[in-house]
Each structure stands twice: as C-alpha cells, then as structure tokens.
Coordinates of C-alpha atoms in Angstrom, one line a residue:
X4 CA 0.0 0.0 0.0
X5 CA 2.8 2.3 0.9
X6 CA 4.5 1.7 -2.5
X7 CA 1.2 2.3 -4.3
X8 CA 0.7 5.5 -2.4
X9 CA 4.2 6.7 -3.1
X10 CA 3.8 5.9 -6.8
X11 CA 0.5 7.8 -6.9
X12 CA 2.1 10.8 -5.2
X13 CA 5.0 10.8 -7.7
X14 CA 2.5 10.6 -10.6
X15 CA 0.6 13.6 -9.3
X16 CA 3.8 15.5 -8.8
X17 CA 4.8 14.8 -12.4
X18 CA 1.4 16.0 -13.7
X19 CA 1.9 19.3 -11.8
X20 CA 5.4 19.7 -13.3
X21 CA 4.6 18.4 -16.8
X22 CA 0.9 19.3 -17.2
X23 CA 0.9 23.1 -17.3
X24 CA 3.5 23.4 -20.1
X25 CA 1.6 20.8 -22.2
X26 CA -1.7 22.5 -21.6
X27 CA -0.4 26.0 -22.4
X28 CA 1.8 25.1 -25.3
X29 CA 1.5 27.9 -27.8
X30 CA -0.1 26.8 -31.0
X31 CA 0.0 30.5 -32.2
X32 CA -3.8 30.7 -32.2
X33 CA -3.9 33.8 -30.0
X34 CA -0.4 35.3 -30.1
X35 CA 1.9 36.5 -32.9
X36 CA 0.8 36.3 -36.5
X37 CA -0.9 32.9 -36.5
X38 CA -4.5 33.0 -37.6
X39 CA -5.8 29.4 -37.8
X40 CA -8.5 28.9 -40.4
X41 CA -7.6 32.1 -42.3
X42 CA -9.2 32.3 -45.8
X43 CA -8.4 34.7 -48.7
X44 CA -11.4 35.3 -51.0
X45 CA -10.6 36.1 -54.7
X46 CA -13.5 38.0 -56.4
X47 CA -12.7 36.8 -59.9
X48 CA -11.6 33.7 -61.8
X49 CA -8.3 31.9 -61.4
X50 CA -5.3 33.4 -63.2
X51 CA -6.2 37.0 -62.7
X52 CA -4.3 39.7 -60.7
X53 CA -6.3 39.2 -57.5
X54 CA -5.9 35.5 -57.7
X55 CA -2.1 35.7 -58.3
X56 CA -1.8 38.2 -55.4
X57 CA -3.8 36.1 -53.0
X58 CA -2.0 32.8 -53.8
X59 CA 1.4 34.5 -53.6
X60 CA 0.5 36.1 -50.2
X61 CA -0.6 32.7 -48.9
X62 CA 2.5 30.9 -50.0
X63 CA 4.9 33.6 -48.8
X64 CA 3.2 33.8 -45.4
X65 CA 3.5 30.1 -44.9
X66 CA 7.1 29.9 -46.2
X67 CA 8.0 32.7 -43.8
X68 CA 6.3 30.8 -40.9
X69 CA 3.9 33.6 -40.2
X70 CA 0.8 31.4 -40.4
X71 CA -0.3 28.1 -41.8
X72 CA -2.8 26.4 -44.1
X73 CA -4.3 29.6 -45.6
X74 CA -7.2 28.7 -47.9
X75 CA -7.6 30.6 -51.1
X76 CA -10.9 30.4 -52.9
X77 CA -12.5 32.1 -55.9
X78 CA -16.0 33.7 -55.9
X79 CA -16.2 35.6 -59.3
X80 CA -19.0 37.7 -60.6
X81 CA -20.0 41.3 -61.4
X82 CA -16.4 42.6 -61.5
X83 CA -15.7 41.6 -58.0
X84 CA -18.9 42.9 -56.3
X85 CA -20.3 39.4 -55.8
X86 CA -17.3 38.7 -53.6
X87 CA -17.5 42.1 -51.9
X88 CA -21.2 41.5 -51.0
X89 CA -20.2 38.1 -49.5
X90 CA -17.5 39.7 -47.5
X91 CA -19.7 42.5 -46.1
X92 CA -22.2 39.8 -45.1
X93 CA -19.6 38.0 -43.0
X94 CA -19.9 40.6 -40.2
X95 CA -17.3 40.0 -37.5
X96 CA -15.4 37.2 -39.2
X97 CA -11.8 37.9 -38.4
X98 CA -10.6 34.9 -40.5
X99 CA -11.7 36.1 -43.9
X100 CA -10.1 38.7 -46.2
X101 CA -10.7 39.9 -49.7
X102 CA -8.0 40.3 -52.3
X103 CA -9.0 43.4 -54.2
X104 CA -7.9 46.6 -55.9
X105 CA -8.9 49.4 -58.2
X106 CA -11.2 47.1 -60.3
X107 CA -13.5 46.5 -57.3
X108 CA -13.7 50.3 -56.8
X109 CA -14.9 50.8 -60.4
X110 CA -17.2 47.8 -60.3
X111 CA -19.1 49.2 -57.3
X112 CA -20.0 52.2 -59.5
X113 CA -20.8 50.5 -62.8
X114 CA -22.7 47.7 -61.2
X115 CA -24.5 49.9 -58.7
X116 CA -23.5 47.5 -56.0
X117 CA -25.5 47.8 -52.7
X118 CA -22.2 46.9 -50.9
X119 CA -19.3 49.3 -51.1
X120 CA -15.7 49.4 -49.8
X121 CA -16.8 51.8 -47.2
X122 CA -18.7 48.9 -45.6
X123 CA -15.4 46.9 -45.1
X124 CA -12.5 47.0 -42.7
X125 CA -9.5 48.3 -44.5
X126 CA -6.4 46.3 -43.8
X127 CA -3.6 47.3 -46.3
X128 CA -2.7 48.3 -49.8
X129 CA 0.2 46.2 -50.9
X130 CA 1.4 46.8 -54.5
X131 CA 1.2 49.0 -57.4
X132 CA 2.0 48.1 -61.0
X133 CA 1.8 49.5 -64.5
X134 CA -0.6 48.2 -67.0
X135 CA 0.5 46.6 -70.3
X136 CA -0.8 46.7 -73.8
X137 CA -0.4 43.3 -75.4
X138 CA -1.3 41.3 -78.5
X139 CA -0.9 37.7 -79.6
X140 CA 2.5 36.8 -81.1
X141 CA 0.9 36.5 -84.6
X142 CA -1.0 39.8 -84.4
X143 CA -0.6 42.2 -87.3
X144 CA 0.3 44.9 -84.8
X145 CA 4.0 44.8 -84.3
X146 CA 4.4 48.2 -82.6
X147 CA 2.2 50.5 -80.5
X148 CA 2.2 52.9 -83.6
X149 CA 0.7 50.1 -85.7
X150 CA -2.1 49.5 -83.2
X151 CA -2.9 53.2 -82.7
X152 CA -3.1 53.8 -86.5
X153 CA -5.7 51.0 -86.9
X154 CA -7.5 52.0 -83.7
X155 CA -7.9 55.6 -84.8
X156 CA -9.1 54.5 -88.3
X157 CA -12.0 52.4 -87.0
X158 CA -12.3 52.0 -83.2
X159 CA -15.2 49.6 -83.4
X160 CA -13.2 47.1 -85.5
X161 CA -10.3 46.9 -83.0
X162 CA -11.9 45.6 -79.8
X163 CA -9.9 45.9 -76.6
X164 CA -10.2 43.2 -73.9
X165 CA -9.7 43.7 -70.2
X166 CA -9.9 41.6 -67.1
X167 CA -12.1 44.0 -65.3
X168 CA -15.6 45.3 -65.6
X169 CA -16.3 48.9 -66.8
X170 CA -14.8 51.2 -64.3
X171 CA -11.9 48.9 -63.4
X172 CA -8.2 49.4 -64.3
X173 CA -8.3 47.3 -67.5
X174 CA -11.2 49.5 -68.7
X175 CA -10.0 52.9 -67.5
X176 CA -6.5 52.5 -69.0
X177 CA -7.6 52.0 -72.7
X178 CA -10.3 54.7 -72.2
X179 CA -7.6 57.2 -71.2
X180 CA -5.4 56.0 -74.0
X181 CA -8.3 56.6 -76.5
X182 CA -8.9 60.1 -75.1
X183 CA -5.2 60.9 -75.5
X184 CA -5.2 59.5 -79.1
X185 CA -8.2 61.7 -80.1
X186 CA -10.7 58.7 -80.1
X187 CA -14.0 59.3 -78.4
X188 CA -14.1 56.9 -75.4
X189 CA -17.8 56.1 -76.2
X190 CA -16.7 54.6 -79.6
X191 CA -14.2 52.2 -78.0
X192 CA -15.3 48.6 -78.3
X193 CA -14.4 47.3 -74.8
X194 CA -14.9 43.6 -74.1
X195 CA -14.8 42.8 -70.3
X196 CA -13.7 39.5 -68.9
X197 CA -13.9 38.3 -65.4
X198 CA -10.2 38.1 -64.7
X199 CA -7.0 37.8 -66.5
X200 CA -7.3 34.1 -67.1
X201 CA -10.3 34.5 -69.4
X202 CA -8.8 37.5 -71.1
X203 CA -5.6 35.6 -71.9
X204 CA -7.4 33.0 -73.9
X205 CA -9.2 35.6 -76.0
X206 CA -5.9 37.5 -76.7
X207 CA -4.1 34.3 -77.7
X208 CA -7.1 33.3 -79.9
X209 CA -7.2 36.8 -81.6
X210 CA -10.8 37.3 -80.3
X211 CA -9.8 40.9 -79.4
X212 CA -7.6 43.3 -81.2
X213 CA -5.5 43.9 -78.1
X214 CA -5.6 43.4 -74.4
X215 CA -4.8 45.6 -71.4
X216 CA -3.9 44.0 -68.1
X217 CA -1.4 44.1 -65.3
X218 CA 2.2 43.3 -65.8
X219 CA 2.4 40.6 -63.2
X220 CA -0.4 38.6 -64.8
X221 CA 1.3 38.1 -68.2
X222 CA 5.0 38.5 -67.6
X223 CA 5.6 34.8 -68.1
X224 CA 3.7 34.7 -71.4
X225 CA 5.6 37.8 -72.6
X226 CA 9.0 36.3 -71.8
X227 CA 8.0 33.0 -73.4
X228 CA 7.1 34.9 -76.6
X229 CA 3.4 34.0 -76.5
X230 CA 2.4 37.6 -76.1
X231 CA 3.9 40.7 -77.8
X232 CA 4.3 43.6 -75.4
X233 CA 3.6 46.9 -77.2
X234 CA 3.6 49.4 -74.4
X235 CA 3.5 50.0 -70.6
X236 CA 1.0 52.4 -69.1
X237 CA 3.1 53.6 -66.2
X238 CA 5.4 56.6 -65.9
X239 CA 8.6 54.6 -66.8
X240 CA 9.8 51.7 -68.7
X241 CA 10.0 48.3 -67.0
X242 CA 13.6 46.9 -66.7
X243 CA 14.1 43.8 -68.7
X244 CA 11.2 44.4 -71.1
X245 CA 11.6 46.2 -74.4
X246 CA 8.5 48.4 -74.6
X247 CA 7.9 52.1 -74.5
X248 CA 5.7 54.0 -72.2
X249 CA 2.5 55.6 -73.5
X250 CA 4.1 59.0 -73.3
X251 CA 7.0 57.8 -75.4
X252 CA 4.5 56.6 -77.9
X253 CA 3.0 60.1 -78.1
X254 CA 0.0 59.7 -75.8
X255 CA -0.1 62.2 -73.0
X256 CA -1.3 59.9 -70.3
X257 CA -0.2 57.3 -67.8
X258 CA -1.9 54.8 -65.5
X259 CA -1.0 52.4 -62.7
X260 CA -3.1 49.9 -60.8
X261 CA -2.9 48.8 -57.2
X262 CA -4.0 45.9 -55.0
X263 CA -4.7 45.4 -51.4
X264 CA -6.7 43.5 -48.7
X265 CA -9.9 44.4 -46.9
X266 CA -11.8 42.4 -44.3
X267 CA -15.5 42.1 -43.2
X268 CA -17.1 44.9 -41.1
X269 CA -17.5 44.5 -37.3
X270 CA -14.1 43.1 -36.4
X271 CA -12.9 43.6 -32.9
X272 CA -9.8 45.7 -32.4
X273 CA -7.9 42.5 -31.6
X274 CA -9.0 40.8 -34.8
X275 CA -8.3 43.8 -36.9
X276 CA -4.9 44.4 -35.4
X277 CA -3.9 40.8 -35.7
X278 CA -4.8 40.6 -39.4
X279 CA -3.1 44.0 -40.1
X280 CA -0.1 42.7 -38.2
X281 CA 0.1 39.5 -40.2
X282 CA 0.0 41.5 -43.5
X283 CA 2.7 43.9 -42.1
X284 CA 5.0 41.0 -41.3
X285 CA 4.3 39.5 -44.7
X286 CA 5.3 42.8 -46.3
X287 CA 8.6 42.9 -44.4
X288 CA 9.5 39.2 -45.3
X289 CA 12.2 38.3 -47.8
X290 CA 9.7 36.0 -49.5
X291 CA 7.3 38.8 -50.3
X292 CA 10.1 41.1 -51.5
X293 CA 11.3 38.4 -53.9
X294 CA 7.7 37.9 -55.2
X295 CA 7.4 41.6 -55.8
X296 CA 10.6 41.6 -57.8
X297 CA 9.6 38.6 -59.8
X298 CA 6.2 39.9 -60.6
X299 CA 7.2 43.4 -61.4
X300 CA 5.2 44.8 -58.5
X301 CA 6.1 48.1 -56.9
X302 CA 5.9 48.4 -53.1
X303 CA 2.9 50.6 -52.2
X304 CA 2.3 49.4 -48.5
X305 CA -0.3 51.5 -46.7
X306 CA -2.1 50.0 -43.7
X307 CA -5.1 50.7 -41.5
X308 CA -6.9 54.0 -41.4
X309 CA -4.6 55.7 -44.0
X310 CA -5.6 52.9 -46.4
X311 CA -9.2 53.6 -45.6
X312 CA -8.7 57.2 -46.5
X313 CA -7.0 56.1 -49.7
X314 CA -10.0 54.0 -50.6
X315 CA -12.3 57.0 -50.1
X316 CA -10.1 59.1 -52.4
X317 CA -10.0 56.3 -55.1
X318 CA -13.8 56.1 -55.0
X319 CA -14.1 59.8 -55.7
X320 CA -11.5 59.6 -58.4
X321 CA -13.1 56.8 -60.3
X322 CA -16.5 58.5 -60.2
X323 CA -14.9 61.7 -61.6
X324 CA -13.0 59.9 -64.4
X325 CA -16.1 58.0 -65.5
X326 CA -18.1 61.2 -65.6
X327 CA -15.4 63.0 -67.5
X328 CA -15.1 60.2 -70.1
X329 CA -18.9 60.2 -70.5
X330 CA -19.1 56.7 -69.3

C-alpha cells in the first residue's frame, strides 16, 4: 500500500510539473501572426491579378512561418462585387479577407453595388504596378504605332479586352489611351472578362484586337514569346522588357493599378490588429520582397486608417473619371 501511495504521489507531482506546459503550449492561435483557419477570397476567376496576389500572399506567409494552411478560394462575378457583397455579409469574421484593388472600386460604380468598400474593414494596400498593352505573337500589330493607326481609323473594328468590368483598371486605361489619341471613349469597343485568365485565352485566340492588363499577370507569357508587349502604361519603362511608355508613344497619359486587402465589417480591435499585423509582417518578409521583384510589382504598402482614406479618395477619383469620359 505504501508503494502504491508513493507511486500515486509521484505521478501527481509529475502531472503538476509536466501538465501546465503541455496545456499552455503555444499553437499560435492567440499570439503572434498565426490565424488558424484564415481564408483569402478572390473575387474573380483563377489566373487574374487578385488570384495571383492572394495565392502569392498565402504561399509567402506560410514559407515565412507567419501562419499556416491559408485557404484561397474564388468567388467571381460582377467585376468583384459578388465577392464584396459576400465579404460584407460576413460581419465580425476575423478569419476572412478579400484580395481586391482598383477594379472593385470601379465595379461598385458601374454595377451599382449595394455593398461598397466603405462597408469593409481596410487592412492594407500592398502593391502598385503598370498596365500593359499586349497582342498575340501572330498579331498584325507589331508596334504601338501600328495599333494606334488601326484603332484611330476604326475603333469599333479593333476591340480591346480587359480583365475587369467597366470602371476597373483594364477598362479605364484604354479609355484614357483613347482620349489621349483623339478617339471618343464612347466609340471604343471594350470587351470585359472576369479576370486575366479568361482574357488571356481571348488575346491568344485573336478574339480581341489587343488586351490591357497588369504586368504581373502576363509577364511569363511575354517572356515566353506567346504575347507581344507593345507598351506599358506607367510613368517609366520596365527593366528587362523592351517596350515604350504611352508618353514615349505620343500619348499624354499614364496609368497604374494597385492591389490590397480588406476584411469584413464588425471586427474587434484585436482581430483587426492581428490581421493587419500579419500583413505587415508579410510585407517585411524576404519571401514577399522576392515575389514583388519577380512579378514586377512596386511596393505601395499602406495599412489601417490611411488605407481607408485612400479607398475613399479612389472612390471619388473613379466617379470623376467615369463622368469626364462620358461613361
């Protein structure tokens, strides 16, 4: 009996020593950057800019050990406003974020969405990148001058495709190009696609005269020779790519796109700060810096309330541009 009692006491003592560390072992669920069950929603089809950005973020965050098992899923429709409406409906969900950008700002206007970005929790703007003007490798347009000559002659016969709905970056860029070229924006034959993946197939199949998209979406196809790059829409040339800016081509305009992350409304301060902290740590990681270099993205990090102010400014800007273009 004494031996049994002694063994029982020793066992209890071991539980006291060993038990607490096991019970309080940190799985990262309520400290640091770990957000178990985090999901990134992509509001367009696979292969587009929002999709590439979200999947790159997820992989980089996991490779950097910031969090694990991030799910990325697509919910396309109406230029991103289907996904936006879903996000706004997830009130208080601190484990959901939307990959978005200027295209969603425009789609809210052109689709008269009941949900707006003012209804979301702003987390961070991440990147900025120039747009590109591309054609298939067998296109008759070998230079931007060739394209502009044909476009000016008969805008309706040279359709331009974009991976965003009217009001988005792939729509606004060619409209500003047309205006600078002396083409009435209302005469432009713009064909919208729900993301860069759908647009790519139409460019390669010569279903559109040319396409406008983000550099990061099609850089691989350009370098592989499947697409011919005619011009970039930003203020300067892109290192490693042989293409002029629009200004060098004689068009007095420039245009850049940006992408970021918003979350549902109704987050607690802790949930908001944790998600913002995760994205901040991701932005500082070597993995993300390498991805930005590889994709041709410029760093445009802006977090929290300043990003919210930026979203308000972008909303006003898009409304003004659409009105000025008569669209």
